[in-house]
Amino acid sequence: MAETHRTRLLIIGAGPAGYTAAIYAARAGLAPMVVAGMQPGGQLTITTDVENYPGFAEAIQGPWLMDQMQKQAEHVGAKVMFDLVTAIDLSRRPFRATCDSGDVFEAEAVVIATGAQAKWLGIPGEKELGGFGVSACATCDGFFYRGKDVAVIGGGNSATEEALYLSNLARHVTLVHRRDSLRSEKILQQRLFAKPNVTVLWDTITEEVLADASGRVPVARGLALRHARTSERSELKVDGVFVAIGHAPATALFQGQVGMDAEGYIVTVPGSTRTSVPGVFAAGDVQDRIYRQAVTAAGTGCMAALEAEKFLAAADAETEQVAA
Ligand code: NAP
């Protein structure tokens, strides 16, 4: 039967930002509730080796790290609910969130940590070879392609930055772009064109990620390409493929309720996680279009919990004053 849960702090999303907010809030005595959403654990659950989350000398597995964060949050007193928020009312306190199960959460403060997702091309081979030669994060996975040949797909700031980052690790980087000019900042373009080990394939559509199925598991071996103007087909042999065609923050639920930028990222007050709604905080990729790392998400999750705690203490003091 559907239940109504009352909580001081509702955390929506269970990636590094949500779990870190939960750990800090629980330790501050707020007994937070986390609604984990569609992909509990977030983007790290679809990566394999993680070598850049501090504290682990050996590579760890993304799903394992997220499992540990969940256990840590629960261990200190957070309640994690495997449900999906489908509607929310942030117009008055207590804020009210309705879930897929029918359960309702009434919360005095909310941390939005619903994350963002890389956009994918939707071509054959891309999904099947995810984590086996196909990635959407050079900072996360570039290290595995040291001395190898890689391709980056896209023509914006992300693609140009990913290509630049990879040019310092890989033997050769091919940037595959569907048009004849990049939309990235000129300074990034200049840096890219100055790299001796970077080639740009202009007017080129990526049609398929090709697999080498000769080993234990299929891995990417290249790309099937088509020229946008001549329709001429070709193949590019690479060991790794980085898709960098943008990210989409998971903010549809909050549209029209908290301030967002043109691309749907939640706007926070600089240097904080405060949103346009007092008592609503945003942490992690949902408000970060630049860094998008597990460790930065965790950092802003911590900030959100500390700020929520401060907000609730001030609200309590106000209520006591009114009562006195
Ligand atoms: P973006 O600017 O939207 O660029 C996406 C790129 O992917 C475009 O070149 C686009 O091609 C291409 N693309 C989109 N769909 C495609 C498809 N189906 N097939 C092939 N190519 C496709 O995304 P972004 O580079 O991630 O940047 C997003 C925002 O974050 C931007 O505002 C950007 O400035 C910002 N950002 C800033 C920094 C920084 O300041 N250092 C770093 C990263 C991102 P077309 O060009 O043909 O449309």
mmCIF file with all atom_site columns, N, CA and C in Angstrom, residues 195-264:
data_model
loop_
_atom_site.group_PDB
_atom_site.id
_atom_site.type_symbol
_atom_site.label_atom_id
_atom_site.label_alt_id
_atom_site.label_comp_id
_atom_site.label_asym_id
_atom_site.label_entity_id
_atom_site.label_seq_id
_atom_site.pdbx_PDB_ins_code
_atom_site.Cartn_x
_atom_site.Cartn_y
_atom_site.Cartn_z
_atom_site.occupancy
_atom_site.B_iso_or_equiv
_atom_site.pdbx_formal_charge
_atom_site.auth_seq_id
_atom_site.auth_comp_id
_atom_site.auth_asym_id
_atom_site.auth_atom_id
_atom_site.pdbx_PDB_model_num
ATOM 1   N N  . LYS A 1 195 ? 48.214 19.869  -32.799 1.00 0.00 ? 195 LYS A N  1
ATOM 2   C CA . LYS A 1 195 ? 48.677 18.560  -32.311 1.00 0.00 ? 195 LYS A CA 1
ATOM 3   C C  . LYS A 1 195 ? 49.099 17.682  -33.494 1.00 0.00 ? 195 LYS A C  1
ATOM 4   N N  . PRO A 1 196 ? 50.336 17.207  -33.487 1.00 0.00 ? 196 PRO A N  1
ATOM 5   C CA . PRO A 1 196 ? 50.786 16.403  -34.628 1.00 0.00 ? 196 PRO A CA 1
ATOM 6   C C  . PRO A 1 196 ? 50.105 15.040  -34.731 1.00 0.00 ? 196 PRO A C  1
ATOM 7   N N  . ASN A 1 197 ? 49.562 14.565  -33.620 1.00 0.00 ? 197 ASN A N  1
ATOM 8   C CA . ASN A 1 197 ? 48.975 13.211  -33.654 1.00 0.00 ? 197 ASN A CA 1
ATOM 9   C C  . ASN A 1 197 ? 47.438 13.233  -33.694 1.00 0.00 ? 197 ASN A C  1
ATOM 10  N N  . VAL A 1 198 ? 46.891 14.364  -34.179 1.00 0.00 ? 198 VAL A N  1
ATOM 11  C CA . VAL A 1 198 ? 45.424 14.447  -34.300 1.00 0.00 ? 198 VAL A CA 1
ATOM 12  C C  . VAL A 1 198 ? 45.047 14.708  -35.762 1.00 0.00 ? 198 VAL A C  1
ATOM 13  N N  . THR A 1 199 ? 44.099 13.936  -36.253 1.00 0.00 ? 199 THR A N  1
ATOM 14  C CA . THR A 1 199 ? 43.561 14.155  -37.601 1.00 0.00 ? 199 THR A CA 1
ATOM 15  C C  . THR A 1 199 ? 42.066 14.417  -37.443 1.00 0.00 ? 199 THR A C  1
ATOM 16  N N  . VAL A 1 200 ? 41.533 15.330  -38.255 1.00 0.00 ? 200 VAL A N  1
ATOM 17  C CA . VAL A 1 200 ? 40.087 15.551  -38.226 1.00 0.00 ? 200 VAL A CA 1
ATOM 18  C C  . VAL A 1 200 ? 39.486 15.012  -39.527 1.00 0.00 ? 200 VAL A C  1
ATOM 19  N N  . LEU A 1 201 ? 38.477 14.178  -39.388 1.00 0.00 ? 201 LEU A N  1
ATOM 20  C CA . LEU A 1 201 ? 37.727 13.719  -40.563 1.00 0.00 ? 201 LEU A CA 1
ATOM 21  C C  . LEU A 1 201 ? 36.468 14.574  -40.641 1.00 0.00 ? 201 LEU A C  1
ATOM 22  N N  . TRP A 1 202 ? 36.419 15.460  -41.621 1.00 0.00 ? 202 TRP A N  1
ATOM 23  C CA . TRP A 1 202 ? 35.283 16.383  -41.764 1.00 0.00 ? 202 TRP A CA 1
ATOM 24  C C  . TRP A 1 202 ? 34.143 15.710  -42.521 1.00 0.00 ? 202 TRP A C  1
ATOM 25  N N  . ASP A 1 203 ? 32.971 16.254  -42.362 1.00 0.00 ? 203 ASP A N  1
ATOM 26  C CA . ASP A 1 203 ? 31.790 15.798  -43.124 1.00 0.00 ? 203 ASP A CA 1
ATOM 27  C C  . ASP A 1 203 ? 31.639 14.283  -43.075 1.00 0.00 ? 203 ASP A C  1
ATOM 28  N N  . THR A 1 204 ? 31.858 13.744  -41.919 1.00 0.00 ? 204 THR A N  1
ATOM 29  C CA . THR A 1 204 ? 31.872 12.287  -41.843 1.00 0.00 ? 204 THR A CA 1
ATOM 30  C C  . THR A 1 204 ? 30.876 11.777  -40.799 1.00 0.00 ? 204 THR A C  1
ATOM 31  N N  . ILE A 1 205 ? 30.011 10.909  -41.250 1.00 0.00 ? 205 ILE A N  1
ATOM 32  C CA . ILE A 1 205 ? 28.977 10.340  -40.381 1.00 0.00 ? 205 ILE A CA 1
ATOM 33  C C  . ILE A 1 205 ? 29.460 8.971   -39.909 1.00 0.00 ? 205 ILE A C  1
ATOM 34  N N  . THR A 1 206 ? 29.341 8.746   -38.626 1.00 0.00 ? 206 THR A N  1
ATOM 35  C CA . THR A 1 206 ? 29.692 7.431   -38.085 1.00 0.00 ? 206 THR A CA 1
ATOM 36  C C  . THR A 1 206 ? 28.449 6.549   -38.139 1.00 0.00 ? 206 THR A C  1
ATOM 37  N N  . GLU A 1 207 ? 28.569 5.435   -38.828 1.00 0.00 ? 207 GLU A N  1
ATOM 38  C CA . GLU A 1 207 ? 27.382 4.586   -39.024 1.00 0.00 ? 207 GLU A CA 1
ATOM 39  C C  . GLU A 1 207 ? 27.355 3.370   -38.105 1.00 0.00 ? 207 GLU A C  1
ATOM 40  N N  . GLU A 1 208 ? 28.533 2.900   -37.718 1.00 0.00 ? 208 GLU A N  1
ATOM 41  C CA . GLU A 1 208 ? 28.577 1.681   -36.897 1.00 0.00 ? 208 GLU A CA 1
ATOM 42  C C  . GLU A 1 208 ? 29.906 1.581   -36.171 1.00 0.00 ? 208 GLU A C  1
ATOM 43  N N  . VAL A 1 209 ? 29.886 1.003   -34.954 1.00 0.00 ? 209 VAL A N  1
ATOM 44  C CA . VAL A 1 209 ? 31.134 0.648   -34.281 1.00 0.00 ? 209 VAL A CA 1
ATOM 45  C C  . VAL A 1 209 ? 31.360 -0.828  -34.593 1.00 0.00 ? 209 VAL A C  1
ATOM 46  N N  . LEU A 1 210 ? 32.508 -1.100  -35.187 1.00 0.00 ? 210 LEU A N  1
ATOM 47  C CA . LEU A 1 210 ? 32.784 -2.474  -35.637 1.00 0.00 ? 210 LEU A CA 1
ATOM 48  C C  . LEU A 1 210 ? 33.423 -3.269  -34.510 1.00 0.00 ? 210 LEU A C  1
ATOM 49  N N  . ALA A 1 211 ? 33.074 -4.538  -34.421 1.00 0.00 ? 211 ALA A N  1
ATOM 50  C CA . ALA A 1 211 ? 33.563 -5.380  -33.325 1.00 0.00 ? 211 ALA A CA 1
ATOM 51  C C  . ALA A 1 211 ? 34.580 -6.404  -33.809 1.00 0.00 ? 211 ALA A C  1
ATOM 52  N N  . ASP A 1 212 ? 35.546 -6.667  -32.951 1.00 0.00 ? 212 ASP A N  1
ATOM 53  C CA . ASP A 1 212 ? 36.447 -7.801  -33.157 1.00 0.00 ? 212 ASP A CA 1
ATOM 54  C C  . ASP A 1 212 ? 35.942 -8.885  -32.211 1.00 0.00 ? 212 ASP A C  1
ATOM 55  N N  . ALA A 1 213 ? 35.386 -9.933  -32.779 1.00 0.00 ? 213 ALA A N  1
ATOM 56  C CA . ALA A 1 213 ? 34.761 -10.975 -31.954 1.00 0.00 ? 213 ALA A CA 1
ATOM 57  C C  . ALA A 1 213 ? 35.669 -12.188 -31.795 1.00 0.00 ? 213 ALA A C  1
ATOM 58  N N  . SER A 1 214 ? 36.965 -12.014 -32.090 1.00 0.00 ? 214 SER A N  1
ATOM 59  C CA . SER A 1 214 ? 37.850 -13.185 -32.054 1.00 0.00 ? 214 SER A CA 1
ATOM 60  C C  . SER A 1 214 ? 38.284 -13.558 -30.631 1.00 0.00 ? 214 SER A C  1
ATOM 61  N N  . GLY A 1 215 ? 38.181 -12.620 -29.685 1.00 0.00 ? 215 GLY A N  1
ATOM 62  C CA . GLY A 1 215 ? 38.633 -12.893 -28.314 1.00 0.00 ? 215 GLY A CA 1
ATOM 63  C C  . GLY A 1 215 ? 37.517 -13.452 -27.438 1.00 0.00 ? 215 GLY A C  1
ATOM 64  N N  . ARG A 1 216 ? 37.776 -13.426 -26.118 1.00 0.00 ? 216 ARG A N  1
ATOM 65  C CA . ARG A 1 216 ? 36.820 -13.933 -25.139 1.00 0.00 ? 216 ARG A CA 1
ATOM 66  C C  . ARG A 1 216 ? 35.527 -13.119 -25.167 1.00 0.00 ? 216 ARG A C  1
ATOM 67  N N  . VAL A 1 217 ? 35.701 -11.788 -25.261 1.00 0.00 ? 217 VAL A N  1
ATOM 68  C CA . VAL A 1 217 ? 34.524 -10.902 -25.401 1.00 0.00 ? 217 VAL A CA 1
ATOM 69  C C  . VAL A 1 217 ? 34.767 -9.988  -26.603 1.00 0.00 ? 217 VAL A C  1
ATOM 70  N N  . PRO A 1 218 ? 33.703 -9.629  -27.318 1.00 0.00 ? 218 PRO A N  1
ATOM 71  C CA . PRO A 1 218 ? 33.887 -8.721  -28.450 1.00 0.00 ? 218 PRO A CA 1
ATOM 72  C C  . PRO A 1 218 ? 34.408 -7.360  -27.990 1.00 0.00 ? 218 PRO A C  1
ATOM 73  N N  . VAL A 1 219 ? 35.346 -6.797  -28.744 1.00 0.00 ? 219 VAL A N  1
ATOM 74  C CA . VAL A 1 219 ? 35.857 -5.455  -28.441 1.00 0.00 ? 219 VAL A CA 1
ATOM 75  C C  . VAL A 1 219 ? 35.801 -4.613  -29.713 1.00 0.00 ? 219 VAL A C  1
ATOM 76  N N  . ALA A 1 220 ? 35.829 -3.296  -29.531 1.00 0.00 ? 220 ALA A N  1
ATOM 77  C CA . ALA A 1 220 ? 35.769 -2.412  -30.705 1.00 0.00 ? 220 ALA A CA 1
ATOM 78  C C  . ALA A 1 220 ? 37.046 -2.546  -31.524 1.00 0.00 ? 220 ALA A C  1
ATOM 79  N N  . ARG A 1 221 ? 36.906 -2.546  -32.830 1.00 0.00 ? 221 ARG A N  1
ATOM 80  C CA . ARG A 1 221 ? 38.090 -2.580  -33.696 1.00 0.00 ? 221 ARG A CA 1
ATOM 81  C C  . ARG A 1 221 ? 38.102 -1.431  -34.693 1.00 0.00 ? 221 ARG A C  1
ATOM 82  N N  . GLY A 1 222 ? 36.989 -0.697  -34.776 1.00 0.00 ? 222 GLY A N  1
ATOM 83  C CA . GLY A 1 222 ? 36.984 0.417   -35.715 1.00 0.00 ? 222 GLY A CA 1
ATOM 84  C C  . GLY A 1 222 ? 35.604 0.975   -35.939 1.00 0.00 ? 222 GLY A C  1
ATOM 85  N N  . LEU A 1 223 ? 35.527 1.880   -36.908 1.00 0.00 ? 223 LEU A N  1
ATOM 86  C CA . LEU A 1 223 ? 34.271 2.548   -37.220 1.00 0.00 ? 223 LEU A CA 1
ATOM 87  C C  . LEU A 1 223 ? 33.934 2.385   -38.696 1.00 0.00 ? 223 LEU A C  1
ATOM 88  N N  . ALA A 1 224 ? 32.657 2.218   -38.982 1.00 0.00 ? 224 ALA A N  1
ATOM 89  C CA . ALA A 1 224 ? 32.185 2.274   -40.363 1.00 0.00 ? 224 ALA A CA 1
ATOM 90  C C  . ALA A 1 224 ? 31.698 3.695   -40.601 1.00 0.00 ? 224 ALA A C  1
ATOM 91  N N  . LEU A 1 225 ? 32.243 4.343   -41.617 1.00 0.00 ? 225 LEU A N  1
ATOM 92  C CA . LEU A 1 225 ? 31.976 5.760   -41.848 1.00 0.00 ? 225 LEU A CA 1
ATOM 93  C C  . LEU A 1 225 ? 31.336 6.001   -43.213 1.00 0.00 ? 225 LEU A C  1
ATOM 94  N N  . ARG A 1 226 ? 30.637 7.137   -43.304 1.00 0.00 ? 226 ARG A N  1
ATOM 95  C CA . ARG A 1 226 ? 30.083 7.544   -44.606 1.00 0.00 ? 226 ARG A CA 1
ATOM 96  C C  . ARG A 1 226 ? 30.288 9.038   -44.763 1.00 0.00 ? 226 ARG A C  1
ATOM 97  N N  . HIS A 1 227 ? 30.790 9.425   -45.928 1.00 0.00 ? 227 HIS A N  1
ATOM 98  C CA . HIS A 1 227 ? 31.006 10.857  -46.182 1.00 0.00 ? 227 HIS A CA 1
ATOM 99  C C  . HIS A 1 227 ? 29.648 11.533  -46.368 1.00 0.00 ? 227 HIS A C  1
ATOM 100 N N  . ALA A 1 228 ? 29.452 12.660  -45.654 1.00 0.00 ? 228 ALA A N  1
ATOM 101 C CA . ALA A 1 228 ? 28.137 13.310  -45.666 1.00 0.00 ? 228 ALA A CA 1
ATOM 102 C C  . ALA A 1 228 ? 27.748 13.837  -47.040 1.00 0.00 ? 228 ALA A C  1
ATOM 103 N N  . ARG A 1 229 ? 28.725 14.223  -47.853 1.00 0.00 ? 229 ARG A N  1
ATOM 104 C CA . ARG A 1 229 ? 28.385 14.795  -49.165 1.00 0.00 ? 229 ARG A CA 1
ATOM 105 C C  . ARG A 1 229 ? 28.432 13.765  -50.282 1.00 0.00 ? 229 ARG A C  1
ATOM 106 N N  . THR A 1 230 ? 29.498 12.953  -50.278 1.00 0.00 ? 230 THR A N  1
ATOM 107 C CA . THR A 1 230 ? 29.669 12.021  -51.414 1.00 0.00 ? 230 THR A CA 1
ATOM 108 C C  . THR A 1 230 ? 29.031 10.659  -51.136 1.00 0.00 ? 230 THR A C  1
ATOM 109 N N  . SER A 1 231 ? 28.682 10.400  -49.879 1.00 0.00 ? 231 SER A N  1
ATOM 110 C CA . SER A 1 231 ? 28.148 9.103   -49.428 1.00 0.00 ? 231 SER A CA 1
ATOM 111 C C  . SER A 1 231 ? 29.160 7.960   -49.557 1.00 0.00 ? 231 SER A C  1
ATOM 112 N N  . GLU A 1 232 ? 30.399 8.314   -49.855 1.00 0.00 ? 232 GLU A N  1
ATOM 113 C CA . GLU A 1 232 ? 31.439 7.279   -49.966 1.00 0.00 ? 232 GLU A CA 1
ATOM 114 C C  . GLU A 1 232 ? 31.645 6.619   -48.606 1.00 0.00 ? 232 GLU A C  1
ATOM 115 N N  . ARG A 1 233 ? 31.756 5.298   -48.620 1.00 0.00 ? 233 ARG A N  1
ATOM 116 C CA . ARG A 1 233 ? 31.899 4.570   -47.350 1.00 0.00 ? 233 ARG A CA 1
ATOM 117 C C  . ARG A 1 233 ? 33.364 4.221   -47.103 1.00 0.00 ? 233 ARG A C  1
ATOM 118 N N  . SER A 1 234 ? 33.740 4.194   -45.823 1.00 0.00 ? 234 SER A N  1
ATOM 119 C CA . SER A 1 234 ? 35.112 3.815   -45.475 1.00 0.00 ? 234 SER A CA 1
ATOM 120 C C  . SER A 1 234 ? 35.116 3.214   -44.079 1.00 0.00 ? 234 SER A C  1
ATOM 121 N N  . GLU A 1 235 ? 36.271 2.643   -43.722 1.00 0.00 ? 235 GLU A N  1
ATOM 122 C CA . GLU A 1 235 ? 36.437 2.105   -42.365 1.00 0.00 ? 235 GLU A CA 1
ATOM 123 C C  . GLU A 1 235 ? 37.634 2.777   -41.724 1.00 0.00 ? 235 GLU A C  1
ATOM 124 N N  . LEU A 1 236 ? 37.534 3.007   -40.423 1.00 0.00 ? 236 LEU A N  1
ATOM 125 C CA . LEU A 1 236 ? 38.657 3.570   -39.671 1.00 0.00 ? 236 LEU A CA 1
ATOM 126 C C  . LEU A 1 236 ? 39.007 2.561   -38.589 1.00 0.00 ? 236 LEU A C  1
ATOM 127 N N  . LYS A 1 237 ? 40.283 2.167   -38.577 1.00 0.00 ? 237 LYS A N  1
ATOM 128 C CA . LYS A 1 237 ? 40.701 1.175   -37.592 1.00 0.00 ? 237 LYS A CA 1
ATOM 129 C C  . LYS A 1 237 ? 41.137 1.902   -36.316 1.00 0.00 ? 237 LYS A C  1
ATOM 130 N N  . VAL A 1 238 ? 40.457 1.645   -35.228 1.00 0.00 ? 238 VAL A N  1
ATOM 131 C CA . VAL A 1 238 ? 40.854 2.236   -33.935 1.00 0.00 ? 238 VAL A CA 1
ATOM 132 C C  . VAL A 1 238 ? 40.634 1.219   -32.816 1.00 0.00 ? 238 VAL A C  1
ATOM 133 N N  . ASP A 1 239 ? 41.319 1.456   -31.697 1.00 0.00 ? 239 ASP A N  1
ATOM 134 C CA . ASP A 1 239 ? 41.158 0.572   -30.534 1.00 0.00 ? 239 ASP A CA 1
ATOM 135 C C  . ASP A 1 239 ? 40.087 1.089   -29.580 1.00 0.00 ? 239 ASP A C  1
ATOM 136 N N  . GLY A 1 240 ? 39.878 2.397   -29.622 1.00 0.00 ? 240 GLY A N  1
ATOM 137 C CA . GLY A 1 240 ? 38.900 2.984   -28.700 1.00 0.00 ? 240 GLY A CA 1
ATOM 138 C C  . GLY A 1 240 ? 38.080 4.060   -29.387 1.00 0.00 ? 240 GLY A C  1
ATOM 139 N N  . VAL A 1 241 ? 36.823 4.157   -28.993 1.00 0.00 ? 241 VAL A N  1
ATOM 140 C CA . VAL A 1 241 ? 35.909 5.138   -29.584 1.00 0.00 ? 241 VAL A CA 1
ATOM 141 C C  . VAL A 1 241 ? 35.301 5.962   -28.454 1.00 0.00 ? 241 VAL A C  1
ATOM 142 N N  . PHE A 1 242 ? 35.461 7.276   -28.525 1.00 0.00 ? 242 PHE A N  1
ATOM 143 C CA . PHE A 1 242 ? 34.910 8.157   -27.497 1.00 0.00 ? 242 PHE A CA 1
ATOM 144 C C  . PHE A 1 242 ? 33.799 8.995   -28.117 1.00 0.00 ? 242 PHE A C  1
ATOM 145 N N  . VAL A 1 243 ? 32.587 8.791   -27.629 1.00 0.00 ? 243 VAL A N  1
ATOM 146 C CA . VAL A 1 243 ? 31.442 9.535   -28.133 1.00 0.00 ? 243 VAL A CA 1
ATOM 147 C C  . VAL A 1 243 ? 31.321 10.797  -27.280 1.00 0.00 ? 243 VAL A C  1
ATOM 148 N N  . ALA A 1 244 ? 31.371 11.961  -27.926 1.00 0.00 ? 244 ALA A N  1
ATOM 149 C CA . ALA A 1 244 ? 31.363 13.235  -27.175 1.00 0.00 ? 244 ALA A CA 1
ATOM 150 C C  . ALA A 1 244 ? 30.411 14.207  -27.863 1.00 0.00 ? 244 ALA A C  1
ATOM 151 N N  . ILE A 1 245 ? 29.149 13.820  -27.916 1.00 0.00 ? 245 ILE A N  1
ATOM 152 C CA . ILE A 1 245 ? 28.162 14.663  -28.611 1.00 0.00 ? 245 ILE A CA 1
ATOM 153 C C  . ILE A 1 245 ? 27.252 15.394  -27.618 1.00 0.00 ? 245 ILE A C  1
ATOM 154 N N  . GLY A 1 246 ? 27.723 15.519  -26.394 1.00 0.00 ? 246 GLY A N  1
ATOM 155 C CA . GLY A 1 246 ? 26.988 16.302  -25.403 1.00 0.00 ? 246 GLY A CA 1
ATOM 156 C C  . GLY A 1 246 ? 26.391 15.447  -24.298 1.00 0.00 ? 246 GLY A C  1
ATOM 157 N N  . HIS A 1 247 ? 25.963 16.136  -23.261 1.00 0.00 ? 247 HIS A N  1
ATOM 158 C CA . HIS A 1 247 ? 25.300 15.490  -22.127 1.00 0.00 ? 247 HIS A CA 1
ATOM 159 C C  . HIS A 1 247 ? 23.928 16.102  -21.943 1.00 0.00 ? 247 HIS A C  1
ATOM 160 N N  . ALA A 1 248 ? 23.048 15.347  -21.352 1.00 0.00 ? 248 ALA A N  1
ATOM 161 C CA . ALA A 1 248 ? 21.716 15.879  -21.050 1.00 0.00 ? 248 ALA A CA 1
ATOM 162 C C  . ALA A 1 248 ? 21.455 15.699  -19.558 1.00 0.00 ? 248 ALA A C  1
ATOM 163 N N  . PRO A 1 249 ? 21.267 16.796  -18.826 1.00 0.00 ? 249 PRO A N  1
ATOM 164 C CA . PRO A 1 249 ? 20.972 16.664  -17.400 1.00 0.00 ? 249 PRO A CA 1
ATOM 165 C C  . PRO A 1 249 ? 19.564 16.105  -17.200 1.00 0.00 ? 249 PRO A C  1
ATOM 166 N N  . ALA A 1 250 ? 19.396 15.315  -16.152 1.00 0.00 ? 250 ALA A N  1
ATOM 167 C CA . ALA A 1 250 ? 18.087 14.701  -15.879 1.00 0.00 ? 250 ALA A CA 1
ATOM 168 C C  . ALA A 1 250 ? 17.256 15.653  -15.027 1.00 0.00 ? 250 ALA A C  1
ATOM 169 N N  . THR A 1 251 ? 16.680 16.651  -15.683 1.00 0.00 ? 251 THR A N  1
ATOM 170 C CA . THR A 1 251 ? 15.985 17.704  -14.927 1.00 0.00 ? 251 THR A CA 1
ATOM 171 C C  . THR A 1 251 ? 14.545 17.937  -15.378 1.00 0.00 ? 251 THR A C  1
ATOM 172 N N  . ALA A 1 252 ? 14.023 17.078  -16.231 1.00 0.00 ? 252 ALA A N  1
ATOM 173 C CA . ALA A 1 252 ? 12.668 17.295  -16.773 1.00 0.00 ? 252 ALA A CA 1
ATOM 174 C C  . ALA A 1 252 ? 11.642 17.480  -15.634 1.00 0.00 ? 252 ALA A C  1
ATOM 175 N N  . LEU A 1 253 ? 11.846 16.710  -14.580 1.00 0.00 ? 253 LEU A N  1
ATOM 176 C CA . LEU A 1 253 ? 10.945 16.721  -13.430 1.00 0.00 ? 253 LEU A CA 1
ATOM 177 C C  . LEU A 1 253 ? 10.830 18.100  -12.768 1.00 0.00 ? 253 LEU A C  1
ATOM 178 N N  . PHE A 1 254 ? 11.909 18.870  -12.873 1.00 0.00 ? 254 PHE A N  1
ATOM 179 C CA . PHE A 1 254 ? 11.985 20.135  -12.119 1.00 0.00 ? 254 PHE A CA 1
ATOM 180 C C  . PHE A 1 254 ? 11.742 21.366  -13.014 1.00 0.00 ? 254 PHE A C  1
ATOM 181 N N  . GLN A 1 255 ? 11.451 21.087  -14.272 1.00 0.00 ? 255 GLN A N  1
ATOM 182 C CA . GLN A 1 255 ? 11.233 22.167  -15.247 1.00 0.00 ? 255 GLN A CA 1
ATOM 183 C C  . GLN A 1 255 ? 10.181 23.154  -14.733 1.00 0.00 ? 255 GLN A C  1
ATOM 184 N N  . GLY A 1 256 ? 10.522 24.424  -14.791 1.00 0.00 ? 256 GLY A N  1
ATOM 185 C CA . GLY A 1 256 ? 9.562  25.455  -14.373 1.00 0.00 ? 256 GLY A CA 1
ATOM 186 C C  . GLY A 1 256 ? 9.492  25.640  -12.858 1.00 0.00 ? 256 GLY A C  1
ATOM 187 N N  . GLN A 1 257 ? 10.238 24.833  -12.099 1.00 0.00 ? 257 GLN A N  1
ATOM 188 C CA . GLN A 1 257 ? 10.171 24.936  -10.633 1.00 0.00 ? 257 GLN A CA 1
ATOM 189 C C  . GLN A 1 257 ? 11.449 25.468  -10.004 1.00 0.00 ? 257 GLN A C  1
ATOM 190 N N  . VAL A 1 258 ? 12.591 25.136  -10.622 1.00 0.00 ? 258 VAL A N  1
ATOM 191 C CA . VAL A 1 258 ? 13.861 25.737  -10.162 1.00 0.00 ? 258 VAL A CA 1
ATOM 192 C C  . VAL A 1 258 ? 14.542 26.364  -11.383 1.00 0.00 ? 258 VAL A C  1
ATOM 193 N N  . GLY A 1 259 ? 15.374 27.356  -11.127 1.00 0.00 ? 259 GLY A N  1
ATOM 194 C CA . GLY A 1 259 ? 16.056 28.033  -12.226 1.00 0.00 ? 259 GLY A CA 1
ATOM 195 C C  . GLY A 1 259 ? 17.000 27.094  -12.959 1.00 0.00 ? 259 GLY A C  1
ATOM 196 N N  . MET A 1 260 ? 16.913 27.108  -14.289 1.00 0.00 ? 260 MET A N  1
ATOM 197 C CA . MET A 1 260 ? 17.788 26.276  -15.125 1.00 0.00 ? 260 MET A CA 1
ATOM 198 C C  . MET A 1 260 ? 18.359 27.130  -16.244 1.00 0.00 ? 260 MET A C  1
ATOM 199 N N  . ASP A 1 261 ? 19.474 26.656  -16.831 1.00 0.00 ? 261 ASP A N  1
ATOM 200 C CA . ASP A 1 261 ? 19.996 27.364  -17.997 1.00 0.00 ? 261 ASP A CA 1
ATOM 201 C C  . ASP A 1 261 ? 19.314 26.812  -19.258 1.00 0.00 ? 261 ASP A C  1
ATOM 202 N N  . ALA A 1 262 ? 19.737 27.331  -20.398 1.00 0.00 ? 262 ALA A N  1
ATOM 203 C CA . ALA A 1 262 ? 19.057 26.989  -21.652 1.00 0.00 ? 262 ALA A CA 1
ATOM 204 C C  . ALA A 1 262 ? 19.118 25.487  -21.953 1.00 0.00 ? 262 ALA A C  1
ATOM 205 N N  . GLU A 1 263 ? 20.139 24.809  -21.407 1.00 0.00 ? 263 GLU A N  1
ATOM 206 C CA . GLU A 1 263 ? 20.264 23.383  -21.702 1.00 0.00 ? 263 GLU A CA 1
ATOM 207 C C  . GLU A 1 263 ? 19.705 22.487  -20.598 1.00 0.00 ? 263 GLU A C  1
ATOM 208 N N  . GLY A 1 264 ? 19.055 23.111  -19.623 1.00 0.00 ? 264 GLY A N  1
ATOM 209 C CA . GLY A 1 264 ? 18.383 22.311  -18.600 1.00 0.00 ? 264 GLY A CA 1
ATOM 210 C C  . GLY A 1 264 ? 19.239 21.989  -17.386 1.00 0.00 ? 264 GLY A C  1
#
